[in-house]
mmCIF file of C-alpha atoms and ligand atoms in Angstrom:
data_model
loop_
_atom_site.group_PDB
_atom_site.id
_atom_site.type_symbol
_atom_site.label_atom_id
_atom_site.label_comp_id
_atom_site.label_asym_id
_atom_site.label_seq_id
_atom_site.Cartn_x
_atom_site.Cartn_y
_atom_site.Cartn_z
ATOM 1 C CA UNK M 1 -53.085 32.538 70.521
ATOM 2 C CA UNK M 2 -50.376 35.130 69.843
ATOM 3 C CA UNK M 3 -48.420 35.816 66.685
ATOM 4 C CA UNK M 4 -44.756 35.674 67.673
ATOM 5 C CA UNK M 5 -41.668 36.811 65.756
ATOM 6 C CA UNK M 6 -38.430 35.264 67.022
ATOM 7 C CA UNK M 7 -35.388 37.314 66.003
ATOM 8 C CA UNK M 8 -32.072 35.454 66.175
ATOM 9 C CA UNK M 9 -28.532 36.771 66.535
ATOM 10 C CA UNK M 10 -25.954 34.015 66.333
ATOM 11 C CA UNK M 11 -22.365 33.338 65.351
ATOM 12 C CA UNK M 12 -21.911 29.634 66.012
ATOM 13 C CA UNK M 13 -25.547 28.474 66.018
ATOM 14 C CA UNK M 14 -26.335 28.085 69.725
ATOM 15 C CA UNK M 15 -28.907 30.910 69.712
ATOM 16 C CA UNK M 16 -30.376 29.521 66.499
ATOM 17 C CA UNK M 17 -30.855 26.142 68.143
ATOM 18 C CA UNK M 18 -32.495 27.764 71.170
ATOM 19 C CA UNK M 19 -34.817 29.642 68.792
ATOM 20 C CA UNK M 20 -35.848 26.445 67.023
ATOM 21 C CA UNK M 21 -36.573 24.726 70.338
ATOM 22 C CA UNK M 22 -38.458 27.797 71.571
ATOM 23 C CA UNK M 23 -40.577 27.804 68.412
ATOM 24 C CA UNK M 24 -41.557 24.173 69.035
ATOM 25 C CA UNK M 25 -42.617 24.948 72.599
ATOM 26 C CA UNK M 26 -44.588 28.022 71.567
ATOM 27 C CA UNK M 27 -46.270 26.273 68.650
ATOM 28 C CA UNK M 28 -47.203 23.466 71.036
ATOM 29 C CA UNK M 29 -49.154 26.105 72.976
ATOM 30 C CA UNK M 30 -50.983 27.064 69.752
ATOM 31 C CA UNK M 31 -49.067 30.277 69.140
ATOM 32 C CA UNK M 32 -48.136 31.187 65.583
ATOM 33 C CA UNK M 33 -44.353 31.516 65.311
ATOM 34 C CA UNK M 34 -41.860 32.740 62.714
ATOM 35 C CA UNK M 35 -38.107 32.488 63.285
ATOM 36 C CA UNK M 36 -35.900 35.085 61.561
ATOM 37 C CA UNK M 37 -32.152 34.474 61.403
ATOM 38 C CA UNK M 38 -31.781 37.157 58.728
ATOM 39 C CA UNK M 39 -34.210 39.581 60.344
ATOM 40 C CA UNK M 40 -35.850 42.575 58.670
ATOM 41 C CA UNK M 41 -37.549 45.459 60.409
ATOM 42 C CA UNK M 42 -40.792 44.954 58.452
ATOM 43 C CA UNK M 43 -41.170 41.454 59.895
ATOM 44 C CA UNK M 44 -41.541 42.760 63.424
ATOM 45 C CA UNK M 45 -43.471 45.957 62.676
ATOM 46 C CA UNK M 46 -46.228 44.041 60.847
ATOM 47 C CA UNK M 47 -49.502 44.949 62.574
ATOM 48 C CA UNK M 48 -50.421 41.333 63.324
ATOM 49 C CA UNK M 49 -47.203 40.620 65.278
ATOM 50 C CA UNK M 50 -48.076 40.622 68.978
ATOM 51 C CA UNK M 51 -44.842 39.520 70.576
ATOM 52 C CA UNK M 52 -41.162 39.742 69.657
ATOM 53 C CA UNK M 53 -38.767 37.285 71.246
ATOM 54 C CA UNK M 54 -35.129 38.230 70.682
ATOM 55 C CA UNK M 55 -32.564 35.464 71.173
ATOM 56 C CA UNK M 56 -29.016 36.694 70.663
ATOM 57 C CA UNK M 57 -25.479 35.811 71.579
ATOM 58 C CA UNK M 58 -22.610 38.292 71.949
ATOM 59 C CA UNK M 59 -19.403 38.352 69.966
ATOM 60 C CA UNK M 60 -16.198 40.423 69.873
ATOM 61 C CA UNK M 61 -16.204 42.620 72.977
ATOM 62 C CA UNK M 62 -19.898 43.055 73.753
ATOM 63 C CA UNK M 63 -20.844 43.194 70.072
ATOM 64 C CA UNK M 64 -23.867 41.951 68.166
ATOM 65 C CA UNK M 65 -23.457 38.937 65.891
ATOM 66 C CA UNK M 66 -23.016 40.015 62.247
ATOM 67 C CA UNK M 67 -26.282 38.404 61.128
ATOM 68 C CA UNK M 68 -28.313 40.791 63.290
ATOM 69 C CA UNK M 69 -26.224 43.965 62.970
ATOM 70 C CA UNK M 70 -28.000 45.362 59.913
ATOM 71 C CA UNK M 71 -31.377 44.747 61.546
ATOM 72 C CA UNK M 72 -30.236 46.632 64.644
ATOM 73 C CA UNK M 73 -28.886 49.570 62.638
ATOM 74 C CA UNK M 74 -32.030 49.771 60.487
ATOM 75 C CA UNK M 75 -34.256 49.573 63.529
ATOM 76 C CA UNK M 76 -32.336 52.433 65.145
ATOM 77 C CA UNK M 77 -32.480 54.518 61.953
ATOM 78 C CA UNK M 78 -36.134 53.905 61.144
ATOM 79 C CA UNK M 79 -37.177 54.046 64.794
ATOM 80 C CA UNK M 80 -40.658 52.552 64.357
ATOM 81 C CA UNK M 81 -42.592 52.872 67.592
ATOM 82 C CA UNK M 82 -43.592 49.404 68.781
ATOM 83 C CA UNK M 83 -46.307 50.557 71.145
ATOM 84 C CA UNK M 84 -48.778 47.746 71.692
ATOM 85 C CA UNK M 85 -46.262 44.985 71.033
ATOM 86 C CA UNK M 86 -44.617 42.961 73.770
ATOM 87 C CA UNK M 87 -41.022 41.776 73.776
ATOM 88 C CA UNK M 88 -38.514 39.726 75.737
ATOM 89 C CA UNK M 89 -34.799 39.101 75.242
ATOM 90 C CA UNK M 90 -32.760 35.966 75.833
ATOM 91 C CA UNK M 91 -29.043 36.815 75.842
ATOM 92 C CA UNK M 92 -26.462 34.078 75.406
ATOM 93 C CA UNK M 93 -23.051 35.039 76.703
ATOM 94 C CA UNK M 94 -20.075 34.018 78.731
ATOM 95 C CA UNK M 95 -19.401 35.631 82.096
ATOM 96 C CA UNK M 96 -15.656 35.132 81.673
ATOM 97 C CA UNK M 97 -15.806 38.109 79.269
ATOM 98 C CA UNK M 98 -16.419 40.310 82.324
ATOM 99 C CA UNK M 99 -17.961 43.705 81.602
ATOM 100 C CA UNK M 100 -19.115 42.771 78.123
ATOM 101 C CA UNK M 101 -21.116 39.783 79.426
ATOM 102 C CA UNK M 102 -24.301 39.538 77.349
ATOM 103 C CA UNK M 103 -23.584 42.956 75.824
ATOM 104 C CA UNK M 104 -25.230 42.076 72.504
ATOM 105 C CA UNK M 105 -28.507 41.107 74.135
ATOM 106 C CA UNK M 106 -28.348 44.193 76.332
ATOM 107 C CA UNK M 107 -28.101 46.482 73.262
ATOM 108 C CA UNK M 108 -31.191 44.892 71.753
ATOM 109 C CA UNK M 109 -33.079 44.998 75.051
ATOM 110 C CA UNK M 110 -32.368 48.720 75.422
ATOM 111 C CA UNK M 111 -33.425 49.473 71.847
ATOM 112 C CA UNK M 112 -36.773 47.692 72.158
ATOM 113 C CA UNK M 113 -37.429 49.662 75.313
ATOM 114 C CA UNK M 114 -36.625 52.908 73.483
ATOM 115 C CA UNK M 115 -39.075 51.880 70.769
ATOM 116 C CA UNK M 116 -41.728 51.638 73.484
ATOM 117 C CA UNK M 117 -42.452 47.948 73.182
ATOM 118 C CA UNK M 118 -43.680 46.455 76.468
ATOM 119 C CA UNK M 119 -41.142 44.267 78.235
ATOM 120 C CA UNK M 120 -42.888 41.051 79.263
ATOM 121 C CA UNK M 121 -39.985 39.841 81.432
ATOM 122 C CA UNK M 122 -36.549 41.132 82.312
ATOM 123 C CA UNK M 123 -33.771 39.873 80.048
ATOM 124 C CA UNK M 124 -32.718 36.271 80.613
ATOM 125 C CA UNK M 125 -28.921 35.938 80.583
ATOM 126 C CA UNK M 126 -27.577 32.471 79.879
ATOM 127 C CA UNK M 127 -23.966 31.960 80.868
ATOM 128 C CA UNK M 128 -21.950 29.494 78.766
ATOM 129 C CA UNK M 129 -19.852 28.838 81.898
ATOM 130 C CA UNK M 130 -22.966 27.486 83.607
ATOM 131 C CA UNK M 131 -24.953 25.885 80.803
ATOM 132 C CA UNK M 132 -23.443 23.591 78.192
ATOM 133 C CA UNK M 133 -26.842 23.631 76.492
ATOM 134 C CA UNK M 134 -28.457 27.068 76.717
ATOM 135 C CA UNK M 135 -31.888 25.617 75.921
ATOM 136 C CA UNK M 136 -31.817 24.008 79.400
ATOM 137 C CA UNK M 137 -32.174 27.518 80.834
ATOM 138 C CA UNK M 138 -34.243 29.050 78.036
ATOM 139 C CA UNK M 139 -37.085 26.556 77.709
ATOM 140 C CA UNK M 140 -38.244 26.499 81.366
ATOM 141 C CA UNK M 141 -38.111 30.307 81.349
ATOM 142 C CA UNK M 142 -40.238 30.469 78.204
ATOM 143 C CA UNK M 143 -42.690 27.931 79.584
ATOM 144 C CA UNK M 144 -43.117 30.072 82.715
ATOM 145 C CA UNK M 145 -44.865 32.827 80.730
ATOM 146 C CA UNK M 146 -45.835 31.419 77.332
ATOM 147 C CA UNK M 147 -49.229 30.058 78.312
ATOM 148 C CA UNK M 148 -50.409 33.477 79.396
ATOM 149 C CA UNK M 149 -49.482 35.351 76.245
HETATM 150 C C1 FMN A 201 -14.809 35.498 69.705
HETATM 151 C C2 FMN A 201 -15.851 35.446 70.779
HETATM 152 C C3 FMN A 201 -16.176 36.604 71.455
HETATM 153 C C4 FMN A 201 -17.145 36.594 72.477
HETATM 154 N N1 FMN A 201 -17.428 37.745 73.156
HETATM 155 C C5 FMN A 201 -18.327 37.711 74.167
HETATM 156 C C6 FMN A 201 -18.611 38.892 74.935
HETATM 157 O O1 FMN A 201 -18.050 39.957 74.719
HETATM 158 N N2 FMN A 201 -19.537 38.811 75.919
HETATM 159 C C7 FMN A 201 -20.191 37.634 76.207
HETATM 160 O O2 FMN A 201 -21.013 37.629 77.117
HETATM 161 N N3 FMN A 201 -19.937 36.509 75.498
HETATM 162 C C8 FMN A 201 -19.043 36.520 74.487
HETATM 163 N N4 FMN A 201 -18.788 35.372 73.774
HETATM 164 C C9 FMN A 201 -19.499 34.127 74.146
HETATM 165 C C10 FMN A 201 -20.695 33.791 73.242
HETATM 166 O O3 FMN A 201 -21.672 34.836 73.222
HETATM 167 C C11 FMN A 201 -21.350 32.498 73.749
HETATM 168 O O4 FMN A 201 -20.420 31.444 73.628
HETATM 169 C C12 FMN A 201 -22.633 32.145 73.038
HETATM 170 O O5 FMN A 201 -23.218 31.020 73.669
HETATM 171 C C13 FMN A 201 -22.422 31.826 71.557
HETATM 172 O O6 FMN A 201 -23.698 31.654 70.959
HETATM 173 P P1 FMN A 201 -23.854 31.482 69.371
HETATM 174 O O7 FMN A 201 -23.380 30.099 69.028
HETATM 175 O O8 FMN A 201 -25.320 31.625 69.122
HETATM 176 O O9 FMN A 201 -23.084 32.562 68.696
HETATM 177 C C14 FMN A 201 -17.818 35.373 72.776
HETATM 178 C C15 FMN A 201 -17.473 34.216 72.073
HETATM 179 C C16 FMN A 201 -16.500 34.225 71.102
HETATM 180 C C17 FMN A 201 -16.118 32.936 70.418
#
């Protein structure tokens, strides 16, 4: 059993919905899960958090959703080393945006690496051009590793 913090960045709610579905899957595997859509640094640095799952869309031109911007800035400023914690990022985006495709998720992925958390899996990009329902891509991906946490 792992203690999992799911951090959500969303504008229109798709990433939030994926997070809620992910929490159900993970709880079904007996993990303890908290979902944060107004995330705070202290929630992920808590010593009993084993795994951080970031689920974020992208807005503007490669930008983070407003609900997660303060968290990102605080995390960068405080720079708490996350050695010993694992993380993974699910990035919701739209490939028609070209170079900024999944840019929000990529910023978060890079920051968690800088903070020395251990990447469990490479970032999953979910393209709105391909998936009407991003959970169709996210849930099988989560199930592929969640039992072994
Ligand atoms: C105004 C606007 C700007 C966007 N900019 C980007 C972008 O730069 N890169 C990208 O990959 N997707 C971009 N998207 C697509 C969203 O990230 C995608 O639709 C996502 O599934 C929305 O998830 P959400 O409902 O959780 O916010 C943009 C969408 C909108 C409406």
